[in-house]
mmCIF file of C-alpha atoms in Angstrom:
data_model
loop_
_atom_site.group_PDB
_atom_site.id
_atom_site.type_symbol
_atom_site.label_atom_id
_atom_site.label_comp_id
_atom_site.label_asym_id
_atom_site.label_seq_id
_atom_site.Cartn_x
_atom_site.Cartn_y
_atom_site.Cartn_z
ATOM 1 C CA MET M 7 0.000 0.000 0.000
ATOM 2 C CA ALA M 8 1.294 3.457 -0.906
ATOM 3 C CA ASP M 9 1.784 6.123 1.776
ATOM 4 C CA LYS M 10 -0.324 8.491 -0.328
ATOM 5 C CA LEU M 11 -3.307 6.957 -2.054
ATOM 6 C CA LYS M 12 -3.761 7.787 -5.724
ATOM 7 C CA LEU M 13 -6.836 9.941 -6.391
ATOM 8 C CA ILE M 14 -8.482 9.154 -9.732
ATOM 9 C CA ALA M 15 -11.333 11.429 -10.806
ATOM 10 C CA TYR M 16 -14.065 10.000 -13.034
ATOM 11 C CA LEU M 17 -15.132 12.024 -16.064
ATOM 12 C CA SER M 18 -18.260 11.259 -18.072
ATOM 13 C CA GLY M 19 -16.966 12.194 -21.527
ATOM 14 C CA GLY M 20 -19.388 14.387 -23.439
ATOM 15 C CA TYR M 21 -21.636 15.116 -20.438
ATOM 16 C CA PRO M 22 -23.487 17.409 -20.191
ATOM 17 C CA THR M 23 -21.786 18.719 -23.333
ATOM 18 C CA MET M 24 -18.424 18.035 -24.914
ATOM 19 C CA ASP M 25 -17.111 21.473 -23.936
ATOM 20 C CA LYS M 26 -18.343 21.123 -20.354
ATOM 21 C CA SER M 27 -16.712 17.725 -19.888
ATOM 22 C CA VAL M 28 -13.362 19.065 -21.097
ATOM 23 C CA GLU M 29 -13.785 22.038 -18.748
ATOM 24 C CA MET M 30 -14.325 19.586 -15.883
ATOM 25 C CA ALA M 31 -11.166 17.702 -16.853
ATOM 26 C CA LYS M 32 -9.205 20.939 -16.569
ATOM 27 C CA LEU M 33 -10.715 21.566 -13.133
ATOM 28 C CA TYR M 34 -9.757 18.067 -12.043
ATOM 29 C CA VAL M 35 -6.149 18.769 -13.021
ATOM 30 C CA ALA M 36 -6.205 22.137 -11.249
ATOM 31 C CA GLY M 37 -7.716 20.450 -8.211
ATOM 32 C CA GLY M 38 -4.775 18.085 -7.934
ATOM 33 C CA CYS M 39 -6.158 14.729 -9.003
ATOM 34 C CA ASP M 40 -3.518 12.133 -9.851
ATOM 35 C CA ALA M 41 -5.350 10.746 -12.890
ATOM 36 C CA ILE M 42 -8.619 11.021 -14.795
ATOM 37 C CA GLU M 43 -10.802 8.063 -15.736
ATOM 38 C CA TRP M 44 -12.294 9.338 -19.013
ATOM 39 C CA ASN M 45 -15.186 7.319 -20.378
ATOM 40 C CA PHE M 46 -16.268 6.937 -23.985
ATOM 41 C CA PRO M 47 -20.053 6.482 -23.551
ATOM 42 C CA PRO M 48 -21.246 3.125 -24.911
ATOM 43 C CA ARG M 49 -24.542 2.450 -26.609
ATOM 44 C CA ASP M 50 -25.492 0.024 -23.844
ATOM 45 C CA PRO M 51 -23.980 0.931 -20.439
ATOM 46 C CA HIS M 52 -25.366 -2.241 -18.911
ATOM 47 C CA MET M 53 -22.708 -2.522 -16.228
ATOM 48 C CA GLU M 54 -23.176 0.966 -14.788
ATOM 49 C CA ALA M 55 -25.243 2.271 -11.910
ATOM 50 C CA ASN M 56 -28.265 4.287 -13.032
ATOM 51 C CA TYR M 57 -26.641 7.618 -12.166
ATOM 52 C CA ILE M 58 -23.666 7.020 -14.466
ATOM 53 C CA ALA M 59 -25.710 5.245 -17.154
ATOM 54 C CA GLU M 60 -28.004 8.270 -17.413
ATOM 55 C CA LYS M 61 -25.035 10.578 -17.922
ATOM 56 C CA MET M 62 -23.659 8.304 -20.643
ATOM 57 C CA ALA M 63 -27.006 8.246 -22.411
ATOM 58 C CA ALA M 64 -27.253 12.026 -22.219
ATOM 59 C CA ALA M 65 -23.763 12.370 -23.688
ATOM 60 C CA ARG M 66 -24.636 10.132 -26.629
ATOM 61 C CA GLN M 67 -27.740 12.201 -27.297
ATOM 62 C CA GLN M 68 -25.441 15.200 -27.640
ATOM 63 C CA CYS M 69 -22.864 13.348 -29.773
ATOM 64 C CA ASP M 70 -22.608 9.717 -30.843
ATOM 65 C CA ASP M 71 -19.522 10.144 -33.053
ATOM 66 C CA TYR M 72 -16.498 8.586 -31.338
ATOM 67 C CA SER M 73 -14.174 10.505 -33.668
ATOM 68 C CA VAL M 74 -15.274 13.679 -31.894
ATOM 69 C CA TYR M 75 -14.608 12.178 -28.454
ATOM 70 C CA MET M 76 -11.171 11.055 -29.572
ATOM 71 C CA GLU M 77 -10.310 14.425 -31.077
ATOM 72 C CA ARG M 78 -11.344 16.370 -27.961
ATOM 73 C CA LEU M 79 -9.415 14.061 -25.659
ATOM 74 C CA ALA M 80 -6.331 14.343 -27.886
ATOM 75 C CA ARG M 81 -6.589 18.142 -27.763
ATOM 76 C CA PHE M 82 -6.867 18.023 -23.974
ATOM 77 C CA LYS M 83 -3.775 15.815 -23.752
ATOM 78 C CA GLU M 84 -1.891 18.200 -26.027
ATOM 79 C CA LYS M 85 -2.676 21.124 -23.716
ATOM 80 C CA GLU M 86 -2.245 19.128 -20.487
ATOM 81 C CA PRO M 87 0.571 16.698 -21.345
ATOM 82 C CA GLN M 88 1.294 15.983 -17.670
ATOM 83 C CA ALA M 89 -2.251 14.775 -17.036
ATOM 84 C CA GLU M 90 -2.624 11.003 -16.748
ATOM 85 C CA VAL M 91 -5.779 9.873 -18.530
ATOM 86 C CA ILE M 92 -7.147 6.341 -18.286
ATOM 87 C CA PRO M 93 -9.902 5.697 -20.846
ATOM 88 C CA MET M 94 -12.869 3.594 -19.755
ATOM 89 C CA LEU M 95 -14.106 1.450 -22.635
ATOM 90 C CA TYR M 96 -16.752 -1.140 -23.324
ATOM 91 C CA GLN M 97 -15.996 -3.859 -25.859
ATOM 92 C CA GLU M 98 -18.775 -2.554 -28.126
ATOM 93 C CA THR M 99 -17.037 0.830 -28.160
ATOM 94 C CA VAL M 100 -13.727 -0.724 -29.192
ATOM 95 C CA LEU M 101 -15.489 -2.601 -31.984
ATOM 96 C CA ASP M 102 -17.290 0.561 -33.144
ATOM 97 C CA ILE M 103 -14.022 2.508 -33.305
ATOM 98 C CA GLY M 104 -11.876 -0.385 -34.516
ATOM 99 C CA ALA M 105 -9.251 -2.047 -32.333
ATOM 100 C CA LEU M 106 -6.301 -1.116 -34.564
ATOM 101 C CA ARG M 107 -7.375 2.495 -34.901
ATOM 102 C CA LEU M 108 -8.024 2.820 -31.179
ATOM 103 C CA ALA M 109 -4.782 1.155 -30.095
ATOM 104 C CA ALA M 110 -2.735 3.394 -32.390
ATOM 105 C CA TYR M 111 -4.605 6.453 -31.067
ATOM 106 C CA LEU M 112 -3.997 5.502 -27.435
ATOM 107 C CA LYS M 113 -0.294 4.919 -28.009
ATOM 108 C CA GLU M 114 0.095 8.174 -29.946
ATOM 109 C CA ASN M 115 -1.532 10.135 -27.124
ATOM 110 C CA GLY M 116 0.393 8.548 -24.273
ATOM 111 C CA MET M 117 -2.364 6.379 -22.794
ATOM 112 C CA ASP M 118 -1.099 2.870 -22.105
ATOM 113 C CA THR M 119 -3.854 1.520 -19.839
ATOM 114 C CA VAL M 120 -7.617 1.235 -20.263
ATOM 115 C CA ILE M 121 -10.326 0.322 -17.776
ATOM 116 C CA THR M 122 -12.892 -2.252 -18.821
ATOM 117 C CA ALA M 123 -15.171 -4.857 -17.350
ATOM 118 C CA ASP M 124 -16.086 -6.675 -20.537
ATOM 119 C CA ILE M 125 -13.304 -6.611 -23.160
ATOM 120 C CA SER M 126 -12.555 -10.263 -23.817
ATOM 121 C CA ALA M 127 -12.465 -10.690 -27.623
ATOM 122 C CA PRO M 128 -9.142 -12.373 -28.495
ATOM 123 C CA ASP M 129 -8.578 -10.176 -31.554
ATOM 124 C CA ILE M 130 -8.924 -7.006 -29.473
ATOM 125 C CA LEU M 131 -6.633 -8.347 -26.766
ATOM 126 C CA GLU M 132 -4.046 -9.306 -29.390
ATOM 127 C CA VAL M 133 -4.072 -5.846 -30.978
ATOM 128 C CA PHE M 134 -3.830 -4.109 -27.604
ATOM 129 C CA ASP M 135 -0.932 -6.345 -26.636
ATOM 130 C CA GLN M 136 0.877 -5.547 -29.893
ATOM 131 C CA TYR M 137 0.588 -1.822 -29.126
ATOM 132 C CA GLY M 138 1.510 -2.196 -25.461
ATOM 133 C CA ILE M 139 -1.963 -1.233 -24.219
ATOM 134 C CA MET M 140 -2.669 -2.760 -20.825
ATOM 135 C CA ILE M 141 -6.137 -3.606 -19.542
ATOM 136 C CA ALA M 142 -7.064 -2.852 -15.936
ATOM 137 C CA PRO M 143 -9.519 -5.599 -14.969
ATOM 138 C CA PHE M 144 -12.462 -5.042 -12.629
ATOM 139 C CA VAL M 145 -12.869 -7.322 -9.625
ATOM 140 C CA SER M 146 -16.049 -7.364 -7.553
ATOM 141 C CA PHE M 147 -16.580 -8.625 -4.016
ATOM 142 C CA GLN M 148 -17.835 -11.844 -5.615
ATOM 143 C CA MET M 149 -14.195 -12.585 -6.559
ATOM 144 C CA GLU M 150 -15.114 -14.604 -9.657
ATOM 145 C CA GLU M 151 -12.180 -16.851 -10.540
ATOM 146 C CA LYS M 152 -11.802 -15.470 -14.072
ATOM 147 C CA ALA M 153 -11.641 -11.929 -12.730
ATOM 148 C CA VAL M 154 -9.131 -12.908 -10.058
ATOM 149 C CA VAL M 155 -6.885 -14.590 -12.646
ATOM 150 C CA ARG M 156 -7.020 -11.497 -14.880
ATOM 151 C CA ALA M 157 -6.161 -9.327 -11.893
ATOM 152 C CA VAL M 158 -3.228 -11.468 -10.828
ATOM 153 C CA GLU M 159 -1.893 -11.463 -14.387
ATOM 154 C CA SER M 160 -2.495 -7.740 -14.965
ATOM 155 C CA ARG M 161 0.503 -5.628 -15.918
ATOM 156 C CA GLY M 162 -1.280 -2.335 -15.226
ATOM 157 C CA PHE M 163 -3.493 -2.037 -12.175
ATOM 158 C CA VAL M 164 -6.630 -3.652 -10.750
ATOM 159 C CA TYR M 165 -9.959 -1.850 -10.383
ATOM 160 C CA MET M 166 -11.380 -3.314 -7.164
ATOM 161 C CA GLN M 167 -14.929 -2.790 -5.927
ATOM 162 C CA ALA M 168 -14.670 -0.436 -2.965
ATOM 163 C CA MET M 169 -18.085 -0.347 -1.313
ATOM 164 C CA PRO M 170 -21.018 -2.756 -1.068
ATOM 165 C CA THR M 171 -23.835 -2.352 -3.562
ATOM 166 C CA ALA M 172 -27.314 -1.501 -2.297
ATOM 167 C CA ALA M 173 -28.188 -5.197 -2.323
ATOM 168 C CA GLU M 174 -25.003 -6.112 -0.445
ATOM 169 C CA ARG M 175 -25.383 -3.392 2.197
ATOM 170 C CA THR M 176 -27.191 -5.514 4.750
ATOM 171 C CA PRO M 177 -26.984 -5.269 8.557
ATOM 172 C CA ASP M 178 -24.614 -8.225 8.631
ATOM 173 C CA PHE M 179 -22.311 -7.009 5.837
ATOM 174 C CA ASP M 180 -18.688 -7.767 6.690
ATOM 175 C CA TRP M 181 -16.745 -4.489 6.442
ATOM 176 C CA ASP M 182 -13.529 -6.500 6.209
ATOM 177 C CA THR M 183 -14.648 -7.726 2.763
ATOM 178 C CA LEU M 184 -12.460 -5.261 0.859
ATOM 179 C CA LYS M 185 -9.447 -6.077 3.034
ATOM 180 C CA ASN M 186 -10.016 -9.794 2.482
ATOM 181 C CA CYS M 187 -10.292 -9.310 -1.294
ATOM 182 C CA VAL M 188 -7.088 -7.263 -1.458
ATOM 183 C CA GLU M 189 -5.229 -9.794 0.661
ATOM 184 C CA THR M 190 -6.462 -12.643 -1.535
ATOM 185 C CA LEU M 191 -5.215 -10.924 -4.697
ATOM 186 C CA ARG M 192 -1.830 -10.357 -3.077
ATOM 187 C CA ARG M 193 -1.663 -13.910 -1.796
ATOM 188 C CA ARG M 194 -2.485 -15.237 -5.263
ATOM 189 C CA GLY M 195 0.518 -13.377 -6.650
ATOM 190 C CA GLY M 196 -0.892 -10.009 -7.718
ATOM 191 C CA ARG M 197 1.824 -7.362 -7.723
ATOM 192 C CA CYS M 198 0.228 -4.413 -9.500
ATOM 193 C CA PRO M 199 -1.493 -1.499 -7.726
ATOM 194 C CA ILE M 200 -5.063 -2.020 -6.548
ATOM 195 C CA TYR M 201 -7.294 1.026 -6.987
ATOM 196 C CA CYS M 202 -10.747 0.878 -5.414
ATOM 197 C CA GLY M 203 -13.889 2.487 -6.749
ATOM 198 C CA GLY M 204 -17.641 2.652 -6.510
ATOM 199 C CA GLY M 205 -19.582 4.444 -3.780
ATOM 200 C CA ILE M 206 -16.731 6.438 -2.209
ATOM 201 C CA ARG M 207 -18.245 9.571 -0.698
ATOM 202 C CA THR M 208 -16.440 10.430 2.538
ATOM 203 C CA ALA M 209 -13.013 10.657 4.129
ATOM 204 C CA GLU M 210 -14.022 7.648 6.219
ATOM 205 C CA ASP M 211 -14.471 5.650 3.014
ATOM 206 C CA VAL M 212 -10.948 6.603 1.964
ATOM 207 C CA ALA M 213 -9.664 5.559 5.393
ATOM 208 C CA LEU M 214 -11.313 2.155 4.875
ATOM 209 C CA ILE M 215 -9.459 1.742 1.590
ATOM 210 C CA ARG M 216 -6.187 2.624 3.313
ATOM 211 C CA ARG M 217 -6.804 0.119 6.118
ATOM 212 C CA SER M 218 -7.748 -2.514 3.557
ATOM 213 C CA GLY M 219 -4.433 -2.189 1.733
ATOM 214 C CA GLY M 220 -5.626 -0.395 -1.399
ATOM 215 C CA ASP M 221 -3.268 1.856 -3.349
ATOM 216 C CA GLY M 222 -5.751 4.430 -4.609
ATOM 217 C CA PHE M 223 -9.392 5.258 -5.173
ATOM 218 C CA PHE M 224 -11.820 6.534 -7.771
ATOM 219 C CA LEU M 225 -14.239 9.410 -7.247
ATOM 220 C CA GLY M 226 -17.320 9.599 -9.469
ATOM 221 C CA SER M 227 -20.657 11.017 -8.392
ATOM 222 C CA SER M 228 -18.979 12.629 -5.364
ATOM 223 C CA LEU M 229 -17.429 15.073 -7.854
ATOM 224 C CA MET M 230 -19.993 15.037 -10.661
ATOM 225 C CA GLU M 231 -22.729 16.460 -8.463
ATOM 226 C CA TYR M 232 -20.703 19.682 -8.262
ATOM 227 C CA TYR M 233 -20.262 20.196 -12.017
ATOM 228 C CA ASP M 234 -22.275 23.421 -11.738
ATOM 229 C CA ASP M 235 -20.384 24.643 -8.672
ATOM 230 C CA PRO M 236 -16.636 24.801 -9.442
ATOM 231 C CA VAL M 237 -15.799 26.419 -6.097
ATOM 232 C CA GLN M 238 -17.406 23.583 -4.143
ATOM 233 C CA LEU M 239 -15.887 21.030 -6.507
ATOM 234 C CA MET M 240 -12.412 22.313 -5.704
ATOM 235 C CA ALA M 241 -13.192 22.278 -1.974
ATOM 236 C CA VAL M 242 -14.335 18.659 -2.184
ATOM 237 C CA MET M 243 -11.196 17.706 -4.089
ATOM 238 C CA ARG M 244 -9.022 19.388 -1.461
ATOM 239 C CA ALA M 245 -10.768 17.374 1.261
ATOM 240 C CA PHE M 246 -10.246 14.105 -0.593
ATOM 241 C CA ARG M 247 -6.610 14.981 -1.306
ATOM 242 C CA LYS M 248 -6.077 15.375 2.433
ATOM 243 C CA ALA M 249 -7.777 12.037 3.023
ATOM 244 C CA ALA M 250 -5.541 10.458 0.356
ATOM 245 C CA SER M 251 -2.522 11.660 2.309
ATOM 246 C CA GLY M 252 -3.890 10.170 5.528
ATOM 247 C CA GLU M 253 -4.540 13.547 7.157
#
């Protein structure tokens, strides 16, 4: 576990407009985030919570041309070359863009890792491997064996479920679940960083990740709800930066 946890800010690309999402990315950088998870909204965001899925759908209503998303992200990277951006991609999105085209684009723009929960097509994996693009696998509290194997073999990082879902949040939920999952991945041979995401809203949540042995955390709706209040957004980011440092 790192002394300072990595703070990764989630960005819903194209929401509420393309210009606004790029503006938010700039605020994230100014606010001191360590990386930005930048999604390309899929046609079917079936693996997302309703809050995020609605934002993706709204973005696609504004623009469903992935060439535009790619161009705006490339322009952002050109102006903010120090900013680490981790694209979040569904397999359908990769197929719509084209694996070769996307892999070449990612490499050209200095993005060597993508987040996904469903990319499994061998031809996509082969192309990404040829271009040195690493996939950060998602692992839930269910610890499915296939997901655990992908995590142990990952060369990038692991995206670990951080908080229980609404269905899992029962009176007898074991709050050592995250710690047990992290320890299992380490015991199985996982050596890459483990970043935890989903439902993180307070400094206490960040403290739980630290105690559990995580190396970083993702912030999504905790930041997105302040898109219309930049001053409060920066204040929230300052508070989470302090929590990331263990203060």
